[in-house]
Structures are given as C-alpha cells and as structure tokens.
Tab-separated table of C-alpha atoms in Angstrom:
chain	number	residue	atom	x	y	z
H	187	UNK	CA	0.000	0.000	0.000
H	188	UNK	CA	1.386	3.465	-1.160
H	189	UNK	CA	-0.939	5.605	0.613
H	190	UNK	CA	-2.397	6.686	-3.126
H	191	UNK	CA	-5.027	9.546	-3.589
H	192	UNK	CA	-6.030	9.018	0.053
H	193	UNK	CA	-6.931	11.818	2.034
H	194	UNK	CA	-7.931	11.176	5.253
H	195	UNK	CA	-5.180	10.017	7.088
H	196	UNK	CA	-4.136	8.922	10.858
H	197	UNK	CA	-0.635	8.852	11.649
H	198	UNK	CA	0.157	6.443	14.638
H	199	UNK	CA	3.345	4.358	16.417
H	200	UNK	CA	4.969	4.574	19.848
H	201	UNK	CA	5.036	7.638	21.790
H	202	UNK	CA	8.299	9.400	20.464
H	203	UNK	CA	8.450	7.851	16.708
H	204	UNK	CA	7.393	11.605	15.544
H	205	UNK	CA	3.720	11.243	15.045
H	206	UNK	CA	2.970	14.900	14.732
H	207	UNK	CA	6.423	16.345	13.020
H	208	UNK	CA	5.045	13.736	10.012
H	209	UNK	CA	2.146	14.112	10.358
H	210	UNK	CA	2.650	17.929	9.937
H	211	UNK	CA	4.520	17.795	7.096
H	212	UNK	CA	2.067	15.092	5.884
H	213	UNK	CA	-1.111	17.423	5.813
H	214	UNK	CA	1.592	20.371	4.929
H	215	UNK	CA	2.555	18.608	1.766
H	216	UNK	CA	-1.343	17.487	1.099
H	217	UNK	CA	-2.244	21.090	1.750
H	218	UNK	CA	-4.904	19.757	4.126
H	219	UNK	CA	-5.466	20.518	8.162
H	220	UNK	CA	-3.609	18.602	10.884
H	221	UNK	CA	-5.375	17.809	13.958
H	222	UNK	CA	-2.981	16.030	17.077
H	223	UNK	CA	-5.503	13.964	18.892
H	224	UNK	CA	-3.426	14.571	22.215
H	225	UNK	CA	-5.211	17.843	22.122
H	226	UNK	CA	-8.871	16.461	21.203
H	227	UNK	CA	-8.923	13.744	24.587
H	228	UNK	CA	-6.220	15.576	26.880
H	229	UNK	CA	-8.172	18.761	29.296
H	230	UNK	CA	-6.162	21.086	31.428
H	231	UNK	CA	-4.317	19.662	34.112
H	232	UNK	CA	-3.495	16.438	32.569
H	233	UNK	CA	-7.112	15.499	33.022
H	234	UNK	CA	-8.834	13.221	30.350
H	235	UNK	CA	-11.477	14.787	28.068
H	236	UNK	CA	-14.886	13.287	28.597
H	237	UNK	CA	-14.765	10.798	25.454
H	238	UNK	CA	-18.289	12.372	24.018
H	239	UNK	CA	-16.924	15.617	23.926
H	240	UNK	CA	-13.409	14.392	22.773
H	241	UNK	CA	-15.122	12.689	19.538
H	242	UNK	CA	-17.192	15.447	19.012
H	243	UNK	CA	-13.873	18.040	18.613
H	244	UNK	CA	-13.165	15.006	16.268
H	245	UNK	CA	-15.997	15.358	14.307
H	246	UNK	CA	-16.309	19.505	14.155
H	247	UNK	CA	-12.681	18.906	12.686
H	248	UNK	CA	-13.254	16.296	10.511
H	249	UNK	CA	-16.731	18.108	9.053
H	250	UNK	CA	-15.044	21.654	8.620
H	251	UNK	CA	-14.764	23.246	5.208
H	252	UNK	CA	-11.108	23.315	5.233
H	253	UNK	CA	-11.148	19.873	5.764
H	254	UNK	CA	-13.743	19.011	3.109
H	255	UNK	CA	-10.436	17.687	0.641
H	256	UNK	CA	-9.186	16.030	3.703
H	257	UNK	CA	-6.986	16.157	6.453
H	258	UNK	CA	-4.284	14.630	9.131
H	259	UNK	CA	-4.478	13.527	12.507
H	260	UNK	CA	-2.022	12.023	14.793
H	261	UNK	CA	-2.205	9.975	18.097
H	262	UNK	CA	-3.248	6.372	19.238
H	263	UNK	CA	-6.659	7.159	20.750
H	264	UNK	CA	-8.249	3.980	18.745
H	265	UNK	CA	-10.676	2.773	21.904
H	266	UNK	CA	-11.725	6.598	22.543
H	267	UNK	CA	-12.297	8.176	19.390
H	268	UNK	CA	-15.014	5.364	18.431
H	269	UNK	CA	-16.467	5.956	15.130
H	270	UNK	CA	-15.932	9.813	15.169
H	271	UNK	CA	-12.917	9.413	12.525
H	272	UNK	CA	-13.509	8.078	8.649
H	273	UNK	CA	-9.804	6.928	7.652
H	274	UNK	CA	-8.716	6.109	4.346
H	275	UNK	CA	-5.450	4.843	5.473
H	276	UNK	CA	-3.163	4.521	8.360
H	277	UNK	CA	0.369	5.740	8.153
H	278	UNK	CA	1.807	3.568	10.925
H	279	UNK	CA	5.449	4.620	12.443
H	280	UNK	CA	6.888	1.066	13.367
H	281	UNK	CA	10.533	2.220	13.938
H	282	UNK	CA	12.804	0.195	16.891
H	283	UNK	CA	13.430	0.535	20.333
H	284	UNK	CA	16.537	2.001	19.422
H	285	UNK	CA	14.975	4.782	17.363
H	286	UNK	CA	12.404	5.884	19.624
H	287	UNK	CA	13.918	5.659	22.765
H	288	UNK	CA	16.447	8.450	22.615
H	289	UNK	CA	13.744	10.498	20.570
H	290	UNK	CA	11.471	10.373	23.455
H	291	UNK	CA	14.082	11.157	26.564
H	292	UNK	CA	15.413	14.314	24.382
H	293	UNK	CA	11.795	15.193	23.301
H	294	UNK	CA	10.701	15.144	26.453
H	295	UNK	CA	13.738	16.561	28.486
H	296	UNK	CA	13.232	19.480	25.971
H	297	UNK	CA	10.368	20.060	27.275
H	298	UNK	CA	10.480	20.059	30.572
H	299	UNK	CA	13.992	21.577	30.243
H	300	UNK	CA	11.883	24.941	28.246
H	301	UNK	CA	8.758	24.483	29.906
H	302	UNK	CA	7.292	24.163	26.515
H	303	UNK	CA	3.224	24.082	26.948
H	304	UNK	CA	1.221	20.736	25.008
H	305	UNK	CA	-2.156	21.272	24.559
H	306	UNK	CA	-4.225	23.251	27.054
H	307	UNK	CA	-1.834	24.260	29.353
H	308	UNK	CA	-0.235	21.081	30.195
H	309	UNK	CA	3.350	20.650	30.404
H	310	UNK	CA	5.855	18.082	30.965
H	311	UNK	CA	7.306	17.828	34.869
H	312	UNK	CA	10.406	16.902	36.532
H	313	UNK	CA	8.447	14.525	38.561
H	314	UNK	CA	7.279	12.732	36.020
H	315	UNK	CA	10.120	11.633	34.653
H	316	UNK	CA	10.702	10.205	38.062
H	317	UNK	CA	7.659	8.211	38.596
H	318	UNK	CA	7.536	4.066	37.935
H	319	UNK	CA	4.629	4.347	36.990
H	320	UNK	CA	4.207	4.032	32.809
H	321	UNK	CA	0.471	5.870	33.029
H	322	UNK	CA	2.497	8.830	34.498
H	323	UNK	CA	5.878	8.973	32.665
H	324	UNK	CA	6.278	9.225	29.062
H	325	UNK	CA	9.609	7.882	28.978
H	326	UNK	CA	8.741	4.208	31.000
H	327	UNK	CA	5.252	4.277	28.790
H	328	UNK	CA	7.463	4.265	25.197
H	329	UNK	CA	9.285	1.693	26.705
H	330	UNK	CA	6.413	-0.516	28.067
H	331	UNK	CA	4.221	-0.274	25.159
H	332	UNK	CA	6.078	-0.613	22.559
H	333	UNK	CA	5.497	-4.088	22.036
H	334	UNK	CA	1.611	-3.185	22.577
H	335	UNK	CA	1.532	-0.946	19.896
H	336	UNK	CA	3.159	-3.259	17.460
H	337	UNK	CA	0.741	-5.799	18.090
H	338	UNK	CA	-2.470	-3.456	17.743
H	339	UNK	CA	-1.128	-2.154	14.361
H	340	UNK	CA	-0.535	-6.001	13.278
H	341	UNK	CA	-3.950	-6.782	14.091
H	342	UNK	CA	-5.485	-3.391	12.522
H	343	UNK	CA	-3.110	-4.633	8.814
H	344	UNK	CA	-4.391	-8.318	9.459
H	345	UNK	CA	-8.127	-7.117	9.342
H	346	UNK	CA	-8.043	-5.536	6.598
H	347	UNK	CA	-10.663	-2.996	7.782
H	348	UNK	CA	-8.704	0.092	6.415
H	349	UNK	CA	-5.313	0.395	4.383
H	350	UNK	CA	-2.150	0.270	7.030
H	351	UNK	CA	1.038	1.832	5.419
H	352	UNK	CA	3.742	0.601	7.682
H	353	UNK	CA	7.056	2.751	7.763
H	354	UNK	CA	9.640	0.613	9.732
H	355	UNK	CA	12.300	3.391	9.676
H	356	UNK	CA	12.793	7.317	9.253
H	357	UNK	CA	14.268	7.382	6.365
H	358	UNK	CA	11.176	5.163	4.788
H	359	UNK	CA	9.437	7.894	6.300
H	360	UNK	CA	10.773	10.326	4.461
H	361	UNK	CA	11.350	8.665	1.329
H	362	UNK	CA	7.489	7.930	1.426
H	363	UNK	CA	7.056	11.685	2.636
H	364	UNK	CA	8.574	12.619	-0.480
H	365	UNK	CA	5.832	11.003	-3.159
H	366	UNK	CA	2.961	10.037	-0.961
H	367	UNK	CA	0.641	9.034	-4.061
C-alpha cells in the first residue's frame, strides 16, 4: 500500500516515533489541516477529556470546510475516538526501540527543560520523569508499550478494515514523505 489519492489520514506508532512532526509535514505537503488527537482527549491539568466531547472536537474537525479535501491527525486514541474518525489509510510509524527511545528522553527533556506548553496548558514535569509508573511517565510508557503498539497495528493490517502503510524506519518515512501518491 502506497498511501495513493487518500486523504484522510491517521498517523500512529509509539510515543516518540514523531507522530505529529510527520504528520505535519504530511497534511503540509497534502495542503490539508492537521489535527494532534493529544489535544482532542487531553483537558487542562493532565485530566482526560470526557470521550463524548473528545469525539465530538473530532468530528467539528473532521466536518469543517477546510477539511472538506481532507486532512491529518495524529495519536493512538483507537478505543476513545469510536467511530468519530472516517480513515482512508493509516500511516503507521513502526521504527525500533533504538529509534524511539532516545527520541522520546530528548523530546521530552526538551520540554520540561523549556517548559514548553502541550495542549491546554499542560506541560511536561520533573516529577514525572521520576515516577515508575508508565500511566504517568512518558519515557517508561514508550518503553512498556512498545510491544503493545506493534501488536495493535498487526492486528489493525491483518483485518483488513482500512489500508495500514507501515514505515519501519525514518528514512522510509521520508522517502514515502517525499511522493505520498
């Protein structure tokens, strides 16, 4: 699958594979708008979004004129976004450990490091980074799910419910980037 003339596209992988920088430059190079789904089902204070009103920010994007030709989103919010997204295909960022790991500790000490606000106010915290807990540091989550997320997107291709465009590297990334149809 080579992604071509679709439109309506969700970028997913592990937390640090660099889900929104492609999928920015996906819907840049498209000339469609980008939605980060971080932003639709994450409230102030790292509190979740109630999942109605999450899907419906979905579906406002989704329905907008400037999205009428299509449009990107990023973010692995498959159980919560229910039926609120129509994809044509699924850019899926399978890159290695050993990719994504020291992404995600410089993304995310850059962060903290600048104070550098996410969506609605939220920022990454010193403590965090501390916690053993995988639900409250990004770092431990990247590591603990990346097998998880491997396994979800091999399902999702095995179904055969929607086109899965598997990038196992950046430079297939960018290569594909390139010429997306």
């Amino acid at each position: 699958m080579n992604g071509t003339g679709a439109r309506r596209i969700k970028v997913v992988g592990n937390t640090g594979a660099g889900k929104t920088t492609f999928a920015r430059a996906l819907a840049a190079r498209l000339g469609v708008p980008h939605l980060e789904l971080d932003a639709a089902f994450w409230g102030p204070g790292w509190q979740l979004v109630d999942e109605a009103d999450g899907q419906a920010t979905v579906r406002r994007f989704v329905s907008a004129p400037d999205a009428a030709d299509g449009w990107v989103v990023d973010g692995n919010w498959n159980r919560r976004i229910g039926d609120a997204l129509p994809v044509e295909l699924v850019v899926w960022l399978d890159y290695p450990r050993r990719v994504v790991m020291p992404r995600v500790i410089r993304r995310t000490l850059g962060r903290v490091v600048l104070r550098r606000e996410l969506w609605h106010g939220n920022r990454e915290r010193w403590r965090s980074l501390l916690r053993r807990e995988p639900e409250e540091n990004i770092v431990r989550w990247a590591w603990t799910e990346h097998d998880a997320y491997r396994d979800r997107y091999l399902d999702l291709m095995a179904q055969g419910t929607v086109p899965v465009l598997r990038l196992t590297s950046p430079r297939a990334a960018r290569r594909w980037l390139a010429d997306p149809h």
